C-alpha cells in the first residue's frame, strides 16, 4: 500500500505527496503539511487521517468546501482513484499500483508444487555482477534490444526469445509481483516447442523462494543419463530448471523462470550466471515499461472521468450512461434531441454537450419556446428590422444570429407554433433565415440542441408537430432519467443542494438526518431534480439545526411512506399521516370509490387526491 495524493490540476500540478503521517493538514498556511499558496484555499482547509486501514478526509469548515468527485463532503473515507478538489487544485488519491493484465500473446501459466531430488545451485545476486564481462556480446545485444522497447508485453516476449538463444530452455515465464508473493502477479509465458496453446507449469515454492531471498536458483532433477518419467504413473517433471530474481534498487520486482523437459538437456552453472546477469541489466527496463503502462492506464481513467465538464450530480448507472453519451456526441456537430420529464436536467445536459465540443469558446444561447408568445418568440429567435412592427424602433439581432459559430438550445421545442416550425425547419436544412420584416438572407454556422418533455411522435399523430421537423431534430436522441429511476443519487443531490444553499443563506449545514433521508428516498419526485432542490432550499431556509430534519421538508414529501428499514419518523408526522389516511378512506367510502365525488367531499382537486392515495399507499384499501 502506497497512499499518496497526485496533483492533476492547480498550482501543484504534477507533484506527488506521500501520506506517510497519521494526520495530514491541507491549507494555505505555511505550517500545513500540504501547503497550497492559493487564495481560494482556506488557511486550514481540510485534513486527511488514517483510521485503521482507511484514509478519511474531513473539511475543516473551509470557505469554499472540500469536494470528492465534484460532490461536497464534510467527512468521508477515501477510495483508490477518488478525485479531491480543494480550491482551484485537484488531486488524485492513489492507494496502490495498478494491476497489469496478463499479456495476450502469453502462454497460460500454472503454479505447481514439485519435489526435486537432483542437485541445486544457488547464486547470490551481488555475486553475479562481475559475470557481466563474460559473454559481453550476448549481454550487449540484450541491453540494446530491451532498452529500445516501451511496451511491457513486447518487452517480455523479446526478452524470453533472447534467453532462448543462449539457454536450451523449452519454456520460459516472467512473473512480476506486487508484493512478497505471486497471488496477484502479472505473468507472461512463452513455450517455444508447442506455442501458446500449452500451459506452462511453474513450481510456486521455487519462485517464491527466489523472490524472497533474491537469490538465483538452478535445479537439475536427475543425474546425467537417468531419464525421467519412466514410470507412467508418475507426474512428468522438468529435467532442469532455473529461476533468477529481477531486482531494482534492492527491491525484487519478480522472477525469470526457465525449464526444459528434454531428458538429455541440463542447465549448468554458466547458464545460471548468464541469465542472472541478463536479469540484472533488464530489471530497469521492465520496471520502466510497467510504470509507463500503469501511468497510461491511470491517464485513460482520468480522461474518462475529468474530460467531461458538466454541472450534473449523480453516480448511478443511468447517469454514467448520460455522461458516456455526452462524451461521444459532444465531439460531433449532430443535432441532438434531449427528452425527459420536467426538472430532469435537460438544459444541464445541453450545456455539457456544448462545453465539451469544439464550439465551447463560442456562444451558448438558450431559448424557452414555451415562455414567449409566438410573435415575441419569432423576434427573439430570428431578430427583426427597424419598423418591422409597432415598437420596433431599431434593428435587433436574434438568438440564432448572435450564436453564430456556437450552439443554440431550444427548450420545450414541442410548444413551437406551426409557423415557427416551418421557419426552424429551413434553418436546420439550409442554416439560413431572414429577420422579421427583412429580405436579406442571413447564413449562420450553429449547432442546434432541442429538448422536450412531450411525446413528439404522439404530437405528430395529433397534427400538432411537423413530422419532417421531428426527423431533422431526432438525429441523435438522449433520454434524461427521472429521479425516481435513480434513487441512489438522491442522497448525493440532497447533500450537494444543502451545501449550495447553506452557503447562500450563510448557514452551516452538516448533512441530512436519517429520518429526512428516508422521506426523500420514499417520495416519487414528480418534479424531479428541480423539485428536490426546491425542497432542500426550503429546508435550509426554515430549519434551525445544522442538519436537515424531516419536519423541515415540504408536506408532500412527508405524505409518503418511509422505507421499513429506516429509522421511524417522529410521532407528530406519523399522527398526521394516519389522520390523513382515515379522512381519505372515509371520503372514498362515502363516495363508493368514485374519485371525483370523494375529491368534492374533501374539497381538493381529483388529481391531488390520486397523488395522495398513491403516496400514502392506499390503493389496496380504497373501495372501487
Short mmCIF file of C-alpha atoms in Angstrom, two decimals, residues 289-303:
data_model
loop_
_atom_site.label_atom_id
_atom_site.label_comp_id
_atom_site.label_asym_id
_atom_site.label_seq_id
_atom_site.Cartn_x
_atom_site.Cartn_y
_atom_site.Cartn_z
CA UNK A 289 7.74 -0.34 -19.03
CA UNK A 290 5.44 -1.44 -16.21
CA UNK A 291 5.34 2.07 -14.77
CA UNK A 292 4.60 3.63 -18.18
CA UNK A 293 1.78 1.13 -18.71
CA UNK A 294 0.33 1.91 -15.30
CA UNK A 295 0.55 5.67 -15.94
CA UNK A 296 -1.19 5.23 -19.28
CA UNK A 297 -3.98 3.29 -17.61
CA UNK A 298 -4.36 5.96 -14.92
CA UNK A 299 -4.31 8.66 -17.59
CA UNK A 300 -7.06 6.93 -19.58
CA UNK A 301 -9.15 6.54 -16.43
CA UNK A 302 -8.69 10.19 -15.52
CA UNK A 303 -9.53 11.37 -19.01
#
